Coordinates of C-alpha atoms and ligand atoms in Angstrom, one line a residue:
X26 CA -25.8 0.9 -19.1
X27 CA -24.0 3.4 -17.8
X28 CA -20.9 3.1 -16.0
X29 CA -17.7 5.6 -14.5
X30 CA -14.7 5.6 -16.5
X31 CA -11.0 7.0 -16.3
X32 CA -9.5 9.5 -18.7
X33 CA -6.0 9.4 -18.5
X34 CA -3.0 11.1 -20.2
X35 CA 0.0 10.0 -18.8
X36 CA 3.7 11.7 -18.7
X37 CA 3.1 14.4 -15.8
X38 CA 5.7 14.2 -13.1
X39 CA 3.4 13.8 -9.0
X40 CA 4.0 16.2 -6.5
X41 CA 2.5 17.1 -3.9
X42 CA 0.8 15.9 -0.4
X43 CA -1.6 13.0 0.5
X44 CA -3.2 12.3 3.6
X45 CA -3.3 8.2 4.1
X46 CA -6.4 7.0 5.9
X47 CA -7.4 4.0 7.8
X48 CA -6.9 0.8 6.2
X49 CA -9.5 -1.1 4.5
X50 CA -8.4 -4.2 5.7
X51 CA -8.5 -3.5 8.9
X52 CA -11.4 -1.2 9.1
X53 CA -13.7 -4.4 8.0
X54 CA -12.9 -6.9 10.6
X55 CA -13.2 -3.7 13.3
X56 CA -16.4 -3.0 11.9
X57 CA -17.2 -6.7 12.2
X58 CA -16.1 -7.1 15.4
X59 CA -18.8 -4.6 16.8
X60 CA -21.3 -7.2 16.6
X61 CA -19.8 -9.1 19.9
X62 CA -21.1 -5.9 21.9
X63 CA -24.8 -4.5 21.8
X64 CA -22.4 -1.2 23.5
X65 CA -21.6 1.9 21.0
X66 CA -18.4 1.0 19.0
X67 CA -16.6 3.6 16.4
X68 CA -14.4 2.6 14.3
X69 CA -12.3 6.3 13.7
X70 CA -11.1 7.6 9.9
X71 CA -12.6 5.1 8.3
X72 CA -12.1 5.5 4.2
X73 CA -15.0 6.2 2.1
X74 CA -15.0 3.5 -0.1
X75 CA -17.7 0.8 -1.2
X76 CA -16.5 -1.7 0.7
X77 CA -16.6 -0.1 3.8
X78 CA -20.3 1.1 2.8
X79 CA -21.3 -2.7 1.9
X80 CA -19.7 -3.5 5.3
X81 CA -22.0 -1.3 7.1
X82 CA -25.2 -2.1 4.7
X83 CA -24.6 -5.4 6.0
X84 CA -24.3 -4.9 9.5
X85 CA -27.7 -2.6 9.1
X86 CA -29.4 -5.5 7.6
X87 CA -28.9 -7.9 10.1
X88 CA -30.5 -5.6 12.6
X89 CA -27.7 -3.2 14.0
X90 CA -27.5 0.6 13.9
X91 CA -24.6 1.3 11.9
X92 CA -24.2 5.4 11.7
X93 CA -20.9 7.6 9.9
X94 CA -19.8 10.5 10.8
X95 CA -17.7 12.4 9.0
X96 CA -14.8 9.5 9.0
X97 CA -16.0 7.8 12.1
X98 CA -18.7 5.1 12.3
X99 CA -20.0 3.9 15.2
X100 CA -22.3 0.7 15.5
X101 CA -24.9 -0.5 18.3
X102 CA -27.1 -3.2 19.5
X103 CA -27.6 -7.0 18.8
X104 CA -27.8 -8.1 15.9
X105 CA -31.9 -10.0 14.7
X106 CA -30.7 -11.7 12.2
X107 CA -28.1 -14.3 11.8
X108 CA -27.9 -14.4 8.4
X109 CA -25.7 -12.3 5.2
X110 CA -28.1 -11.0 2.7
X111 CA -27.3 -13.4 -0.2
X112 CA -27.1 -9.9 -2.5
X113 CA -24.3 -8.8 -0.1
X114 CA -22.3 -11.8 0.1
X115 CA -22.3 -12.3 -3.2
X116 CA -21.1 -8.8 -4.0
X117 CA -18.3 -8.1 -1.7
X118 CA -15.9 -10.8 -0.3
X119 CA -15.4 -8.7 3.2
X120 CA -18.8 -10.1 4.3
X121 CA -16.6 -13.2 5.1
X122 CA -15.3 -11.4 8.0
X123 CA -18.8 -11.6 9.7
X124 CA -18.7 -15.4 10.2
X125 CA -17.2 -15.4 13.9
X126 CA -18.3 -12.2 15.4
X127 CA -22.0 -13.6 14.0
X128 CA -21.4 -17.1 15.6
X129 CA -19.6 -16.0 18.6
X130 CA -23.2 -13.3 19.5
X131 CA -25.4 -15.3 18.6
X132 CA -24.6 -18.7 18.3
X133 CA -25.6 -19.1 14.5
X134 CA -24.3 -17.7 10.8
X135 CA -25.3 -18.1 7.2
X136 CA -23.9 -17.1 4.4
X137 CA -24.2 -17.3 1.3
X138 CA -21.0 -18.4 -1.0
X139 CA -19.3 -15.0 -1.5
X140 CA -18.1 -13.0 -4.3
X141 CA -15.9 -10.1 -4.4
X142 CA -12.7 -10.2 -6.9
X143 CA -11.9 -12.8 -8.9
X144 CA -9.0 -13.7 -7.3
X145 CA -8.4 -17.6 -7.3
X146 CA -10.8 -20.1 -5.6
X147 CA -10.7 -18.0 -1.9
X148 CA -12.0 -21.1 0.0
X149 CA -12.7 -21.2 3.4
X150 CA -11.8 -23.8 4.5
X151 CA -9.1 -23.0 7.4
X152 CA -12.5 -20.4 8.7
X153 CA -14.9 -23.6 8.9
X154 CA -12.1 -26.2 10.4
X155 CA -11.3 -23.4 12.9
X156 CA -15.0 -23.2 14.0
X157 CA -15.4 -26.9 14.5
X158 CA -12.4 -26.8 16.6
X159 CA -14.1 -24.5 18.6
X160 CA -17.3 -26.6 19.2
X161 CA -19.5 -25.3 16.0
X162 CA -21.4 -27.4 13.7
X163 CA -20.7 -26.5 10.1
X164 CA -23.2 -27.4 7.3
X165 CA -22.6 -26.6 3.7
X166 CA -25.5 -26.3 1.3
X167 CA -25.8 -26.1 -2.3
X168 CA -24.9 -22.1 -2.0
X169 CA -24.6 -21.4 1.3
X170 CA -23.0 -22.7 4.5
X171 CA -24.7 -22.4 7.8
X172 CA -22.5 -22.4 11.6
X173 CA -24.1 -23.3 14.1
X174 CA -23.2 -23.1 18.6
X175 CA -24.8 -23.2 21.9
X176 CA -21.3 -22.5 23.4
X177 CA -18.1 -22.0 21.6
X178 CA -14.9 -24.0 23.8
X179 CA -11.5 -23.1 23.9
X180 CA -9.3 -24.9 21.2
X181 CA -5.7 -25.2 19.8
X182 CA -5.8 -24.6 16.2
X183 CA -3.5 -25.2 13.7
X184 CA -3.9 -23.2 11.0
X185 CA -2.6 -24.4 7.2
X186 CA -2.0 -21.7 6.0
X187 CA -1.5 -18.2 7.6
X188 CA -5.1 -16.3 6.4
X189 CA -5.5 -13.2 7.1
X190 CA -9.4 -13.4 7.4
X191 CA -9.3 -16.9 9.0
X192 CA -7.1 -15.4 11.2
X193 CA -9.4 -12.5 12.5
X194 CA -12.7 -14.8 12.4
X195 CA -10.9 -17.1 14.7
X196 CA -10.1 -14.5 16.6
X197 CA -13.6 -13.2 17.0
X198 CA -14.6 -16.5 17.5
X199 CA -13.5 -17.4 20.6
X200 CA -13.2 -14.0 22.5
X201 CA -16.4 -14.8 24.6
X202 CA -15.8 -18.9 24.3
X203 CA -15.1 -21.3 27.3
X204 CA -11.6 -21.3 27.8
X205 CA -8.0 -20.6 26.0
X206 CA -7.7 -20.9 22.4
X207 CA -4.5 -20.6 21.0
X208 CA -4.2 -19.9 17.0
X209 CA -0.6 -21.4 15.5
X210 CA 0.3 -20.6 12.4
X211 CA -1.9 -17.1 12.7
X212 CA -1.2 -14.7 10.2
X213 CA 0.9 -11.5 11.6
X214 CA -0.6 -8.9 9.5
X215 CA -0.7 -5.0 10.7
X216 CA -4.6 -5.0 10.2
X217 CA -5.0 -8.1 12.3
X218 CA -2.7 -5.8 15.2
X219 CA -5.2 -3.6 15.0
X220 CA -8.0 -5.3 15.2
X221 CA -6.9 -7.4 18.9
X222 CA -6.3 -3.2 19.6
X223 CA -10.0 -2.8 19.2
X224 CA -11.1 -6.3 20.8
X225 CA -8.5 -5.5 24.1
X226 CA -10.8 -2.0 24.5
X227 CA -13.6 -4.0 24.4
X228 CA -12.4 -5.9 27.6
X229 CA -10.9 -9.1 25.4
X230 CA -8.4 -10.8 26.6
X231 CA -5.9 -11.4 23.9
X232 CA -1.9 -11.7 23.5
X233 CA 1.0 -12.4 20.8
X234 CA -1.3 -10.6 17.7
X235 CA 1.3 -10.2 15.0
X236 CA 3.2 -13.1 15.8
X237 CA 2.4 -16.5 15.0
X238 CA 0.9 -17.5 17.8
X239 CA -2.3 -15.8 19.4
X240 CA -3.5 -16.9 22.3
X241 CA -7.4 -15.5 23.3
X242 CA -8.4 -16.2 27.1
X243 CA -12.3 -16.4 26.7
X244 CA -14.6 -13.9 28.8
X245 CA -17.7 -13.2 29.4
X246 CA -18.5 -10.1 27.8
X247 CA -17.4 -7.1 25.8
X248 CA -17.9 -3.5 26.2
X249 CA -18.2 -0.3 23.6
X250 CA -14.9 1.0 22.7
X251 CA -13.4 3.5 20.0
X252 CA -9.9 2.5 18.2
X253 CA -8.0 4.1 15.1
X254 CA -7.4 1.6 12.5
X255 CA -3.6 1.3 11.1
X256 CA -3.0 3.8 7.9
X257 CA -3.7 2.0 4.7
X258 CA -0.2 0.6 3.7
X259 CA -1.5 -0.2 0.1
X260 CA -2.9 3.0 -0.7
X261 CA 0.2 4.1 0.8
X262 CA 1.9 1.6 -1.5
X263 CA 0.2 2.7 -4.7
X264 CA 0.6 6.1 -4.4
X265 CA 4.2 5.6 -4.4
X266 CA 4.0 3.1 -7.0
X267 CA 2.9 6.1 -9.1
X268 CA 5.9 8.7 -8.0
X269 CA 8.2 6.2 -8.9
X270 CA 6.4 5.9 -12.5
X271 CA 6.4 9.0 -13.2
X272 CA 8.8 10.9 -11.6
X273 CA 8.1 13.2 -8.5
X274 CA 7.7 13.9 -4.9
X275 CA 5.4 13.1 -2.8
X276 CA 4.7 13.5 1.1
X277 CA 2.6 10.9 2.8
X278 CA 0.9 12.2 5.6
X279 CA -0.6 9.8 8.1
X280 CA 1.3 6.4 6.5
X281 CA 3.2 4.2 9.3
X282 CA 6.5 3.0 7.7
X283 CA 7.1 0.5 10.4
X284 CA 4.4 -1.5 9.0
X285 CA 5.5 -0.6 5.4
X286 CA 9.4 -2.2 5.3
X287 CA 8.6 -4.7 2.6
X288 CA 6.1 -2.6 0.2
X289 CA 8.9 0.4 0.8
X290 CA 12.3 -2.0 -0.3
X291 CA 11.5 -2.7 -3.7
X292 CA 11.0 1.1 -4.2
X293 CA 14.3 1.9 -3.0
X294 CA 17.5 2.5 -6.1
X295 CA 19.7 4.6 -7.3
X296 CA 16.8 6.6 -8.8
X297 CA 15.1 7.3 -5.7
X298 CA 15.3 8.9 -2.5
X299 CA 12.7 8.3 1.2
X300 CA 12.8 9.7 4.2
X301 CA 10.2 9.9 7.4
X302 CA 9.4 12.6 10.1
X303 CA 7.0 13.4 12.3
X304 CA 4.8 10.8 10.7
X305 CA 5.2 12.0 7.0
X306 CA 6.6 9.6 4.5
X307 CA 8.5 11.6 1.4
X308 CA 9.3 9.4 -1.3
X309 CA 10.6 10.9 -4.4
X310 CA 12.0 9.3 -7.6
X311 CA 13.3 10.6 -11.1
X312 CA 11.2 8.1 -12.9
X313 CA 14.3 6.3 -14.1
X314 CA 13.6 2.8 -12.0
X315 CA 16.0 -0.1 -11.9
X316 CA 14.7 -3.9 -12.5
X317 CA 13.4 -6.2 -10.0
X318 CA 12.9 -9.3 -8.5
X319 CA 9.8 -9.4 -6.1
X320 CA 7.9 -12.2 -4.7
X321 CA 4.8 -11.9 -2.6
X322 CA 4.0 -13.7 0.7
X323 CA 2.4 -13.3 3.8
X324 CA 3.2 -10.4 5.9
X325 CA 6.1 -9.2 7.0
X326 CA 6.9 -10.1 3.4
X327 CA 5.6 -8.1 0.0
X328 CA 2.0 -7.7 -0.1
X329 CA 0.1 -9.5 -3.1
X330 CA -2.4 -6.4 -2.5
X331 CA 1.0 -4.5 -3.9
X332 CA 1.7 -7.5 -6.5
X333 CA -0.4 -5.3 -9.5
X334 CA 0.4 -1.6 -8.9
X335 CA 4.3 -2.6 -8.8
X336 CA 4.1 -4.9 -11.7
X337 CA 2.9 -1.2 -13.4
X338 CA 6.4 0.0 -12.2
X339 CA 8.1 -3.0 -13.6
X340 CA 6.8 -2.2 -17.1
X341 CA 8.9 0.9 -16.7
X342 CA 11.9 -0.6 -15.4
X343 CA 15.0 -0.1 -17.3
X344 CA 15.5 -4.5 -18.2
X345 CA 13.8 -7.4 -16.8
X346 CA 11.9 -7.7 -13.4
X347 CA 10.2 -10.6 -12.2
X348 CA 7.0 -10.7 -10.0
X349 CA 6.0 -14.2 -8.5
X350 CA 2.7 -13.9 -7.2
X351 CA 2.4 -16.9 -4.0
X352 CA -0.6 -16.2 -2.3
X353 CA -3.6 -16.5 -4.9
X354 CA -3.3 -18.8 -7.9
X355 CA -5.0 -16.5 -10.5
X356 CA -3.7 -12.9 -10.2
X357 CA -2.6 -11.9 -12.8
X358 CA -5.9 -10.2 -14.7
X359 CA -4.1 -6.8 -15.4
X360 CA -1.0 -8.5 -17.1
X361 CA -3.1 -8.6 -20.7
X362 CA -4.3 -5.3 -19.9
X363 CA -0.9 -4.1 -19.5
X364 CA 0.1 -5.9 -23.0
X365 CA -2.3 -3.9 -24.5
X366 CA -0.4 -0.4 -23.6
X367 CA 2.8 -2.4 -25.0
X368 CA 4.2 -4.0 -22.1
X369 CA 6.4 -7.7 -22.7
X370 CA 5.3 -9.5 -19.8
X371 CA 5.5 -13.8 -20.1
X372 CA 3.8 -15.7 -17.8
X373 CA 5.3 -19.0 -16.6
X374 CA 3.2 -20.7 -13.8
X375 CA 3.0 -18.1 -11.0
X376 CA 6.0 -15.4 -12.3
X377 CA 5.8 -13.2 -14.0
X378 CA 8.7 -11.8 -16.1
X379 CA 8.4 -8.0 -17.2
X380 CA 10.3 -6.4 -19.6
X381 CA 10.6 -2.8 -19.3
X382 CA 13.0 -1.8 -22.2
X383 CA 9.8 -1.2 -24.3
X384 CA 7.6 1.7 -24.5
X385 CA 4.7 2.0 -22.7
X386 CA 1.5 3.9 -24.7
X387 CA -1.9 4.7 -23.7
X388 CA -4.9 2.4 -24.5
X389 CA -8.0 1.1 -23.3
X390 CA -8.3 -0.8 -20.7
X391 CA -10.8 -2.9 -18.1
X392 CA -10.1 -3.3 -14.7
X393 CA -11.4 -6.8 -13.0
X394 CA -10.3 -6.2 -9.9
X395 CA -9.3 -3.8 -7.3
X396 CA -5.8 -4.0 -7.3
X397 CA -5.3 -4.8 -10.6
X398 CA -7.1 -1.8 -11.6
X399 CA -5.1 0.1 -9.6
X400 CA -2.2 -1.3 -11.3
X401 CA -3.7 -0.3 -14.6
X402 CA -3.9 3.3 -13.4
X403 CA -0.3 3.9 -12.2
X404 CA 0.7 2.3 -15.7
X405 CA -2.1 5.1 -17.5
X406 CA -0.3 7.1 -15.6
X407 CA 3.0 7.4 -16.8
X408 CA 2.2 6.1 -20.4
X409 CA 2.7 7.9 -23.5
X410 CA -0.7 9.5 -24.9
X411 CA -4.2 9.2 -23.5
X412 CA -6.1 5.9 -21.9
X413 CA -9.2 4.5 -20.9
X414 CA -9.6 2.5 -17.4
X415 CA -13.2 0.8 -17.4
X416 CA -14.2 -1.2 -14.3
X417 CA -13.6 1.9 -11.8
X418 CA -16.2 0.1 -9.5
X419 CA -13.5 -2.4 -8.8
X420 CA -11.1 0.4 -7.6
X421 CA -13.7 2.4 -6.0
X422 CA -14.0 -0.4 -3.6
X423 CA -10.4 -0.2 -2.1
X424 CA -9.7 4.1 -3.2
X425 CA -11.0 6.5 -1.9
X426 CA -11.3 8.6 -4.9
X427 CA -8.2 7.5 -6.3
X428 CA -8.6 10.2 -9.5
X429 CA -8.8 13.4 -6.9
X430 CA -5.3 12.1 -5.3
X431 CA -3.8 11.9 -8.3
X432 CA -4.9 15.1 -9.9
X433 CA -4.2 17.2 -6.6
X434 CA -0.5 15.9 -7.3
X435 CA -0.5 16.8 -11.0
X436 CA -1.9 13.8 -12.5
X437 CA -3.8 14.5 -15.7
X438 CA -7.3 12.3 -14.7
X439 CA -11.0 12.7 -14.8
X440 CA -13.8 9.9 -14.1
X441 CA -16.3 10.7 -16.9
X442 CA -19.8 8.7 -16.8
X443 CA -19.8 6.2 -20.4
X444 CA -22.8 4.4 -21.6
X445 CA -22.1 1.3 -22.7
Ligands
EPZ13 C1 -7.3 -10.6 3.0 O1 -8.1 -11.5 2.2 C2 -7.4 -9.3 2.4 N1 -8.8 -8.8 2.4 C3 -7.0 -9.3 0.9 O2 -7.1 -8.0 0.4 C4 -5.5 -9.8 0.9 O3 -5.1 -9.9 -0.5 C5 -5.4 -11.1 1.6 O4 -5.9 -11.0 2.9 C6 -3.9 -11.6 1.7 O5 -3.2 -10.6 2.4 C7 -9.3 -8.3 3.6 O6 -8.6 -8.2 4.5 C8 -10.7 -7.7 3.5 P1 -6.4 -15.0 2.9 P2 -8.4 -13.0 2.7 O7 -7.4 -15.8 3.6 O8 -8.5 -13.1 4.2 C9 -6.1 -19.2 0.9 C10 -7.7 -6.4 -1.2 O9 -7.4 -6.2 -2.4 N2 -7.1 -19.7 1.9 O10 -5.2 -14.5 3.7 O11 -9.5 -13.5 1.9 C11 -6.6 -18.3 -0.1 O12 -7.2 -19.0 -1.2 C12 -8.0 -7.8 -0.7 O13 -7.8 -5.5 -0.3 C13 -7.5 -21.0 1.9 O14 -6.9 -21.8 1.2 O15 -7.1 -13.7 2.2 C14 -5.4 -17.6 -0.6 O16 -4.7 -18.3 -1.6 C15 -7.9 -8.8 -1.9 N3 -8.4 -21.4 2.8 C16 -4.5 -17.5 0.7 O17 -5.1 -18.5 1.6 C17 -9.1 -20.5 3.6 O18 -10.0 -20.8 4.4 C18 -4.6 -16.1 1.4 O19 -5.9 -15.8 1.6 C19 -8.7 -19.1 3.5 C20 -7.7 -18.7 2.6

């Protein structure tokens, strides 16, 4: 079987330029959110990543035109079918973010249990007790769970737990429903912001979207509309990530800092230096990084799409970091990897502690997931000697051809094609 594979030799200082596109995680949900219109909807610099294509496979094969251009994509018409091709769900998790644009057109969704990383349980829970609030009827089958409306009704919903997706299918949900639904406990994230941007062109009627209470006045219908989604703070994130690895300077062209306070603190030390203009981000770094203490959460606070790229950093650090990881129980798949270029990582529960007075060497390694393979790069990265990264599927999903970035800034990398 064949299969694309990383070639890295590590030690070369970055410099350079990168342009940051449109987040991932916010492109998804926008491109979801076309559904609630049969009217032209683009979705502008959208990354060319698999997810993004699964996203629009999808859309195709429930009966939309789905068309890119260049970095735009722009979908149309109502959708025939009502149901996720079980070989979609089960290969990307994003198809999740159908559920309430699907039930909120046409009054019925099935999906099949998703897949995507293996990162924890992901239920989806909060998504299907939000829907009933609303006035759905949720069935779950062996493999499968089915929605079903003839009108969606305002609700107050409390939600558990602040999930990002849950948070956007909610939304979706009750744009065109009967009435006010208020969401408490939303999440606040900067993809969710621009999402509601999209929705409010469309002619929704939506306030407090970042804060943790959104309120959605339902209306009748939505229009076409074109929106830019926010600049991808974890690309932005892991690029950096990198720098401070192994020593450069690199200008970020595009990224939005505002949204980036908590990925950007941990970054900042003696050994490194950031400043912004004119919507450029230059982060530079000696290489020489202090320890850490860093613990995930919901935004405004670190991101645990971050968790694995800055553990890499960690390994580098000059005496013991810890990373506690709060949002998904099992996300820590890169931290053997990571042993097996020399790192002294312990695991106690969800913390990580990271001991950075070791070498690091090159090795082979497997990515499982996106973000952890990412991780695994920016460790490759500024390793001693050569390594292997298997599993670039996993990082192709969320990178836009992470190995070109990094070679445009000095970065010794090639994707080779390996038989296994
Ligand atoms: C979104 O996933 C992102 N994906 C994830 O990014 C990101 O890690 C995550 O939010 C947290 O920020 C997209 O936006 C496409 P959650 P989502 O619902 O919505 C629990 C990446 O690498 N939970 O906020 O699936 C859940 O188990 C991906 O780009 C429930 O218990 O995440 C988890 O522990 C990975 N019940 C926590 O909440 C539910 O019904 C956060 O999950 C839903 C979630």
């Amino acid at each position: 079987m064949k299969e694309d594979v990383f070639v890295i030799d590590g030690g070369e200082s970055l410099n350079g330029r990168v342009q940051v596109c449109g987040a991932k995680n916010a492109v998804l949900p926008m491109l979801a959110a076309s559904v609630l219109t049969p009217e032209p909807v683009t979705v502008r610099g959208c990354p060319q990543i698999t997810d993004v294509a699964d996203m629009t496979e999808v859309l195709r094969a429930l009966g939309v035109r789905a068309e890119r251009n260049g970095r735009d994509i722009t979908v149309s018409g109502t959708p025939a079918l009502t149901e996720i091709p079980a070989h979609l769900a089960c290969a990307m998790r994003s198809s999740v973010f159908m559920l309430g644009a699907l039930l909120a057109e046409c009054g019925e969704v099935r999906l099949f249990t998703p897949g995507g990383c293996r990162i924890g349980a992901r239920p989806l829970d909060i998504h299907f007790d939000g829907f009933s609030r609303l006035g759905a009827r949720v069935e779950y089958g062996e493999d499968f769970v089915r929605c079903t409306a003839q009108k969606l009704h305002g609700a107050e919903i409390l939600l558990k737990y602040p999930s990002v997706g849950a948070t956007e299918n909610l939304i979706m949900a009750s744009v065109k429903a009967e009435g006010t639904t208020r969401l408490v406990g939303a999440a606040r994230e900067p993809e969710i912001v621009s999402l509601v941007r999209l929705l409010r062109k469309m002619g929704a009627d939506i306030s407090g979207e970042g804060t943790p209470v959104v309120t959605v006045r339902g209306v009748d219908c939505l229009d076409g509309a074109a929106a830019v989604p926010v600049p991808d703070r974890i690309v932005a994130g892991t690029v950096m990530a990198a720098v401070a690895v192994c020593g450069g300077r690199v200008e970020l062209s595009g990224a939005d800092s505002s949204v980036m306070g908590a990925v950007i603190s941990p970054f900042l030390g003696a050994h490194t230096f950031l400043v912004e203009h004119g919507g450029v981000m230059v982060f530079e770094s000696d290489g020489m990084l202090a320890p850490t203490d860093v613990s995930t959460g919901p935004y405004p606070l670190f991101p645990t799409d971050m968790q694995a790229p800055f553990m890499a950093c960690q390994c580098y650090a000059s005496g013991m970091s810890t990373m506690r990881e709060t949002v998904f129980e099992d996300r820590f798949s890169h931290v053997a990897e990571l042993r097996k270029m020399g790192a002294r990582i312990a695991l106690a529960g969800n913390t990580a502690f990271v001991d950075g007075s070791g070498g690091m060497r090159g090795a082979e390694l497997r990515a499982a997931d996106l973000r952890g393979g990412a991780g695994l790069v920016v460790a490759a990265l500024g390793a001693e000697g050569r390594s292997t990264v298997s599993g670039v599927r996993y990082i192709d999903r969320g990178y836009e051809r992470i190995e070109e970035v990094f070679s445009s800034l000095g970065g010794k990398i090639a994707r080779v094609t390996a038989v296994r």
